[in-house]
Amino acid sequence: MRISIIGCGYLGTVHAACMAKLGHDVVGIDVDADKIDRLSKGRAPFFEPGLDELLTSLQATGRLSFTTDISIAAGSTAHFICVGTPQKRGENAADLRHVDAAFASLLQYLDAGDVVVGKSTVPVGTAAGLADILAERQPEAHLVWNPEFLREGHAIEDTLHPDRFVYGVPGGDEDHRAVAVMDEVYAASIALDTPRMVTDYATAELVKTAANSFLATKISFINAMAEVCEAAGADVTRLADAIGLDERIGRHFLNAGIGFGGGCLPKDIRAFMARAGELGADQALTFLREVDAINMRRRTRVVELTREFCGGTLLGLRVAVLGAAFKPESDDVRDSPALSVAAQLQLQGADVTVTDPRALTNAARRFPELNLEPDLDACLANAEVVLLLTEWEEYRQLDPHLVGRLVSAKRILDGRNVLDADKWRTAGWAYRGLGRPNA
Ligand code: UGA
């Protein structure tokens, strides 16, 4: 099938590459000429494991091309809208200007029978509004809402082998013409019995925001337990292991630490609250305010804990921060808890050096005032306290004896609770986790 993908960010680029891998003839379209230039050369504009290799291997097939020219979308059967929906400046609501612009510019190139597929995360009600516009401008084209559930760092696997497909179509009609087109797009996964649900537009939109809200709630729940564990002298990691054995609870997404960040969970729960308010259902989501507050409190807690750990003052304290990305296997620093903590420490007078295997270029753009050091040993040299804030594998595997020779004081704060506390303590370190006993 010929497919156009509008928006070549984290979502669109991976989707374009995966659709081409499945055998479709794909064009990726974006307004950013630099991005398109890089992609045309087979290079992703961000780090995602396996993506550069996939783009390079697809170049030889001729099935994947990139352009800034939206008119090339003409002739495609399915048109995926994959543009970003960031948080509005100074407000909780989502900014839909990229979705509206992409949709408006696509309209004139649509033919009868074409399917426009919305993948961007949008407030409930957006699809119905776009469908009304489509009905006026090209009544014989269709709109499907097909939310995306990929995780950065696992994006290719999640796109090729998702847990489920959700198609939102008018009235949730299984026999809608667009359903057959979507089944053809995803034929390879559907053949593997991937569950596929057809719903109405509003349900499809809500599936996405509800899923991210649930994940955010799970993380904030365990972080709230970490606060209680700290007060009671208990260990939140053992608590999570024990409650996670109950299948109804499950151990996934119960890792207490410095909280969630990134381009999705924080802004999605805020946009969801804003939309519920517009719908008169704000009371239903007031708990998400608490989820957000618990999450933001984690960052302050790490700053306070560092101060307390190092004798009561941050002034002039040499701090080595391991990690800048919002999570490992990503160079994404949007709303990164690690950078937010590093910046706070620096503001309060500490001498902070941050390292990360992939995210320093992006970190420099967002926080030009931070001292960024690509070399891990150089970052650790003479540190008076080490903060592990993004759990890259190479930081999990650090040898406390070797690191002990580089630093000037053996203090480590494990912001992700991933280190073996006994091993570090035995090697002579003062170790602090979050929600774990001091000794
Ligand atoms: C999230 C969802 O997991 C995806 O299903 C969804 O498709 C995506 O948002 C999206 O809306 O596009 P992502 O933002 O890539 O994916 O990252 P997650 O793996 O969900 O991690 C989010 C944050 O939570 C990270 O900062 C991570 O460190 C933190 N986290 C995760 C914890 O603090 N504890 C945990 O137990 C798990």
mmCIF file of N, CA, C and O in Angstrom, residues 10-59:
data_model
loop_
_atom_site.group_PDB
_atom_site.id
_atom_site.type_symbol
_atom_site.label_atom_id
_atom_site.label_comp_id
_atom_site.label_asym_id
_atom_site.label_seq_id
_atom_site.Cartn_x
_atom_site.Cartn_y
_atom_site.Cartn_z
ATOM 1 N N TYR A 10 9.602 11.456 16.873
ATOM 2 C CA TYR A 10 9.808 10.137 17.471
ATOM 3 C C TYR A 10 8.775 9.131 16.933
ATOM 4 O O TYR A 10 9.102 8.013 16.587
ATOM 5 N N LEU A 11 7.538 9.568 16.883
ATOM 6 C CA LEU A 11 6.473 8.664 16.449
ATOM 7 C C LEU A 11 6.504 8.434 14.936
ATOM 8 O O LEU A 11 6.554 7.295 14.464
ATOM 9 N N GLY A 12 6.478 9.521 14.161
ATOM 10 C CA GLY A 12 6.335 9.410 12.708
ATOM 11 C C GLY A 12 7.512 8.713 12.036
ATOM 12 O O GLY A 12 7.317 7.892 11.130
ATOM 13 N N THR A 13 8.730 9.023 12.473
ATOM 14 C CA THR A 13 9.896 8.409 11.835
ATOM 15 C C THR A 13 9.884 6.905 12.046
ATOM 16 O O THR A 13 10.102 6.127 11.114
ATOM 17 N N VAL A 14 9.620 6.487 13.278
ATOM 18 C CA VAL A 14 9.598 5.048 13.570
ATOM 19 C C VAL A 14 8.449 4.384 12.806
ATOM 20 O O VAL A 14 8.608 3.312 12.221
ATOM 21 N N HIS A 15 7.304 5.051 12.778
ATOM 22 C CA HIS A 15 6.159 4.469 12.079
ATOM 23 C C HIS A 15 6.460 4.323 10.583
ATOM 24 O O HIS A 15 6.174 3.278 9.985
ATOM 25 N N ALA A 16 7.072 5.363 9.998
ATOM 26 C CA ALA A 16 7.399 5.319 8.563
ATOM 27 C C ALA A 16 8.344 4.152 8.281
ATOM 28 O O ALA A 16 8.120 3.356 7.361
ATOM 29 N N ALA A 17 9.400 4.045 9.086
ATOM 30 C CA ALA A 17 10.382 2.984 8.852
ATOM 31 C C ALA A 17 9.739 1.608 9.021
ATOM 32 O O ALA A 17 9.962 0.704 8.209
ATOM 33 N N CYS A 18 8.905 1.453 10.049
ATOM 34 C CA CYS A 18 8.291 0.136 10.292
ATOM 35 C C CYS A 18 7.280 -0.223 9.206
ATOM 36 O O CYS A 18 7.191 -1.384 8.798
ATOM 37 N N MET A 19 6.528 0.770 8.733
ATOM 38 C CA MET A 19 5.564 0.476 7.663
ATOM 39 C C MET A 19 6.297 0.059 6.381
ATOM 40 O O MET A 19 5.866 -0.836 5.659
ATOM 41 N N ALA A 20 7.447 0.705 6.113
ATOM 42 C CA ALA A 20 8.236 0.319 4.935
ATOM 43 C C ALA A 20 8.810 -1.086 5.132
ATOM 44 O O ALA A 20 8.844 -1.893 4.211
ATOM 45 N N LYS A 21 9.213 -1.378 6.360
ATOM 46 C CA LYS A 21 9.744 -2.721 6.634
ATOM 47 C C LYS A 21 8.671 -3.784 6.377
ATOM 48 O O LYS A 21 8.965 -4.878 5.911
ATOM 49 N N LEU A 22 7.420 -3.435 6.690
ATOM 50 C CA LEU A 22 6.332 -4.387 6.469
ATOM 51 C C LEU A 22 6.000 -4.552 4.976
ATOM 52 O O LEU A 22 5.119 -5.330 4.624
ATOM 53 N N GLY A 23 6.673 -3.759 4.118
ATOM 54 C CA GLY A 23 6.478 -3.934 2.678
ATOM 55 C C GLY A 23 5.696 -2.821 2.009
ATOM 56 O O GLY A 23 5.499 -2.841 0.790
ATOM 57 N N HIS A 24 5.250 -1.832 2.769
ATOM 58 C CA HIS A 24 4.496 -0.737 2.160
ATOM 59 C C HIS A 24 5.447 0.252 1.501
ATOM 60 O O HIS A 24 6.651 0.285 1.789
ATOM 61 N N ASP A 25 4.850 1.080 0.624
ATOM 62 C CA ASP A 25 5.613 2.101 -0.084
ATOM 63 C C ASP A 25 5.333 3.427 0.649
ATOM 64 O O ASP A 25 4.207 3.913 0.610
ATOM 65 N N VAL A 26 6.326 3.953 1.361
ATOM 66 C CA VAL A 26 6.045 5.001 2.350
ATOM 67 C C VAL A 26 6.763 6.315 2.030
ATOM 68 O O VAL A 26 7.942 6.310 1.668
ATOM 69 N N VAL A 27 6.031 7.428 2.191
ATOM 70 C CA VAL A 27 6.698 8.738 2.140
ATOM 71 C C VAL A 27 6.488 9.437 3.490
ATOM 72 O O VAL A 27 5.365 9.529 3.983
ATOM 73 N N GLY A 28 7.599 9.891 4.084
ATOM 74 C CA GLY A 28 7.533 10.648 5.335
ATOM 75 C C GLY A 28 7.624 12.137 4.999
ATOM 76 O O GLY A 28 8.475 12.554 4.214
ATOM 77 N N ILE A 29 6.720 12.916 5.603
ATOM 78 C CA ILE A 29 6.644 14.344 5.267
ATOM 79 C C ILE A 29 6.796 15.180 6.537
ATOM 80 O O ILE A 29 6.177 14.871 7.565
ATOM 81 N N ASP A 30 7.622 16.217 6.468
ATOM 82 C CA ASP A 30 7.789 17.090 7.638
ATOM 83 C C ASP A 30 8.138 18.487 7.133
ATOM 84 O O ASP A 30 8.749 18.639 6.077
ATOM 85 N N VAL A 31 7.772 19.506 7.915
ATOM 86 C CA VAL A 31 8.076 20.887 7.516
ATOM 87 C C VAL A 31 9.539 21.252 7.800
ATOM 88 O O VAL A 31 10.036 22.258 7.297
ATOM 89 N N ASP A 32 10.225 20.439 8.596
ATOM 90 C CA ASP A 32 11.607 20.737 8.997
ATOM 91 C C ASP A 32 12.590 20.180 7.954
ATOM 92 O O ASP A 32 12.828 18.965 7.883
ATOM 93 N N ALA A 33 13.176 21.088 7.146
ATOM 94 C CA ALA A 33 14.033 20.660 6.026
ATOM 95 C C ALA A 33 15.287 19.940 6.513
ATOM 96 O O ALA A 33 15.747 18.981 5.872
ATOM 97 N N ASP A 34 15.850 20.350 7.661
ATOM 98 C CA ASP A 34 17.059 19.687 8.176
ATOM 99 C C ASP A 34 16.772 18.223 8.515
ATOM 100 O O ASP A 34 17.562 17.328 8.219
ATOM 101 N N LYS A 35 15.646 18.034 9.165
ATOM 102 C CA LYS A 35 15.242 16.685 9.561
ATOM 103 C C LYS A 35 15.083 15.796 8.318
ATOM 104 O O LYS A 35 15.569 14.665 8.262
ATOM 105 N N ILE A 36 14.413 16.351 7.301
ATOM 106 C CA ILE A 36 14.163 15.581 6.077
ATOM 107 C C ILE A 36 15.483 15.264 5.377
ATOM 108 O O ILE A 36 15.681 14.168 4.847
ATOM 109 N N ASP A 37 16.403 16.223 5.423
ATOM 110 C CA ASP A 37 17.705 16.020 4.805
ATOM 111 C C ASP A 37 18.431 14.836 5.472
ATOM 112 O O ASP A 37 18.951 13.944 4.805
ATOM 113 N N ARG A 38 18.439 14.831 6.786
ATOM 114 C CA ARG A 38 19.092 13.735 7.524
ATOM 115 C C ARG A 38 18.421 12.404 7.228
ATOM 116 O O ARG A 38 19.084 11.402 6.964
ATOM 117 N N LEU A 39 17.091 12.422 7.275
ATOM 118 C CA LEU A 39 16.352 11.166 7.052
ATOM 119 C C LEU A 39 16.591 10.636 5.639
ATOM 120 O O LEU A 39 16.709 9.430 5.429
ATOM 121 N N SER A 40 16.682 11.557 4.677
ATOM 122 C CA SER A 40 16.919 11.129 3.291
ATOM 123 C C SER A 40 18.269 10.444 3.156
ATOM 124 O O SER A 40 18.480 9.643 2.252
ATOM 125 N N LYS A 41 19.187 10.789 4.057
ATOM 126 C CA LYS A 41 20.504 10.139 4.032
ATOM 127 C C LYS A 41 20.520 8.875 4.903
ATOM 128 O O LYS A 41 21.576 8.310 5.185
ATOM 129 N N GLY A 42 19.372 8.506 5.420
ATOM 130 C CA GLY A 42 19.288 7.270 6.215
ATOM 131 C C GLY A 42 19.671 7.468 7.660
ATOM 132 O O GLY A 42 19.980 6.498 8.352
ATOM 133 N N ARG A 43 19.639 8.723 8.138
ATOM 134 C CA ARG A 43 20.027 8.959 9.543
ATOM 135 C C ARG A 43 18.848 9.533 10.319
ATOM 136 O O ARG A 43 18.226 10.515 9.905
ATOM 137 N N ALA A 44 18.553 8.936 11.468
ATOM 138 C CA ALA A 44 17.443 9.425 12.294
ATOM 139 C C ALA A 44 17.842 10.743 12.964
ATOM 140 O O ALA A 44 19.001 10.914 13.333
ATOM 141 N N PRO A 45 16.898 11.668 13.141
ATOM 142 C CA PRO A 45 17.224 12.947 13.794
ATOM 143 C C PRO A 45 17.282 12.825 15.327
ATOM 144 O O PRO A 45 17.388 13.821 16.016
ATOM 145 N N PHE A 46 17.165 11.609 15.858
ATOM 146 C CA PHE A 46 17.244 11.381 17.315
ATOM 147 C C PHE A 46 17.745 9.964 17.506
ATOM 148 O O PHE A 46 17.815 9.189 16.546
ATOM 149 N N PHE A 47 18.084 9.621 18.761
ATOM 150 C CA PHE A 47 18.568 8.273 19.018
ATOM 151 C C PHE A 47 17.429 7.343 19.403
ATOM 152 O O PHE A 47 16.650 7.658 20.306
ATOM 153 N N GLU A 48 17.320 6.251 18.691
ATOM 154 C CA GLU A 48 16.381 5.187 19.059
ATOM 155 C C GLU A 48 17.072 3.882 18.669
ATOM 156 O O GLU A 48 17.488 3.744 17.506
ATOM 157 N N PRO A 49 17.249 2.947 19.599
ATOM 158 C CA PRO A 49 18.003 1.736 19.269
ATOM 159 C C PRO A 49 17.495 1.045 18.005
ATOM 160 O O PRO A 49 16.293 0.804 17.862
ATOM 161 N N GLY A 50 18.416 0.768 17.086
ATOM 162 C CA GLY A 50 18.087 0.024 15.858
ATOM 163 C C GLY A 50 17.537 0.860 14.731
ATOM 164 O O GLY A 50 17.400 0.379 13.598
ATOM 165 N N LEU A 51 17.219 2.137 14.994
ATOM 166 C CA LEU A 51 16.536 2.930 13.961
ATOM 167 C C LEU A 51 17.462 3.320 12.809
ATOM 168 O O LEU A 51 17.075 3.210 11.638
ATOM 169 N N ASP A 52 18.675 3.757 13.108
ATOM 170 C CA ASP A 52 19.600 4.115 12.021
ATOM 171 C C ASP A 52 19.827 2.907 11.112
ATOM 172 O O ASP A 52 19.805 3.026 9.888
ATOM 173 N N GLU A 53 20.020 1.740 11.724
ATOM 174 C CA GLU A 53 20.266 0.519 10.948
ATOM 175 C C GLU A 53 19.050 0.207 10.064
ATOM 176 O O GLU A 53 19.190 -0.142 8.896
ATOM 177 N N LEU A 54 17.854 0.368 10.644
ATOM 178 C CA LEU A 54 16.637 0.078 9.874
ATOM 179 C C LEU A 54 16.506 1.051 8.706
ATOM 180 O O LEU A 54 16.219 0.653 7.567
ATOM 181 N N LEU A 55 16.751 2.350 8.965
ATOM 182 C CA LEU A 55 16.635 3.354 7.898
ATOM 183 C C LEU A 55 17.636 3.046 6.785
ATOM 184 O O LEU A 55 17.301 3.125 5.602
ATOM 185 N N THR A 56 18.859 2.688 7.169
ATOM 186 C CA THR A 56 19.881 2.399 6.160
ATOM 187 C C THR A 56 19.481 1.178 5.330
ATOM 188 O O THR A 56 19.576 1.196 4.099
ATOM 189 N N SER A 57 18.991 0.143 6.011
ATOM 190 C CA SER A 57 18.645 -1.072 5.260
ATOM 191 C C SER A 57 17.469 -0.804 4.320
ATOM 192 O O SER A 57 17.360 -1.420 3.266
ATOM 193 N N LEU A 58 16.606 0.141 4.688
ATOM 194 C CA LEU A 58 15.441 0.412 3.836
ATOM 195 C C LEU A 58 15.789 1.265 2.629
ATOM 196 O O LEU A 58 15.083 1.246 1.624
ATOM 197 N N GLN A 59 16.898 2.021 2.748
ATOM 198 C CA GLN A 59 17.277 2.899 1.631
ATOM 199 C C GLN A 59 17.416 2.102 0.345
ATOM 200 O O GLN A 59 16.974 2.534 -0.725
#
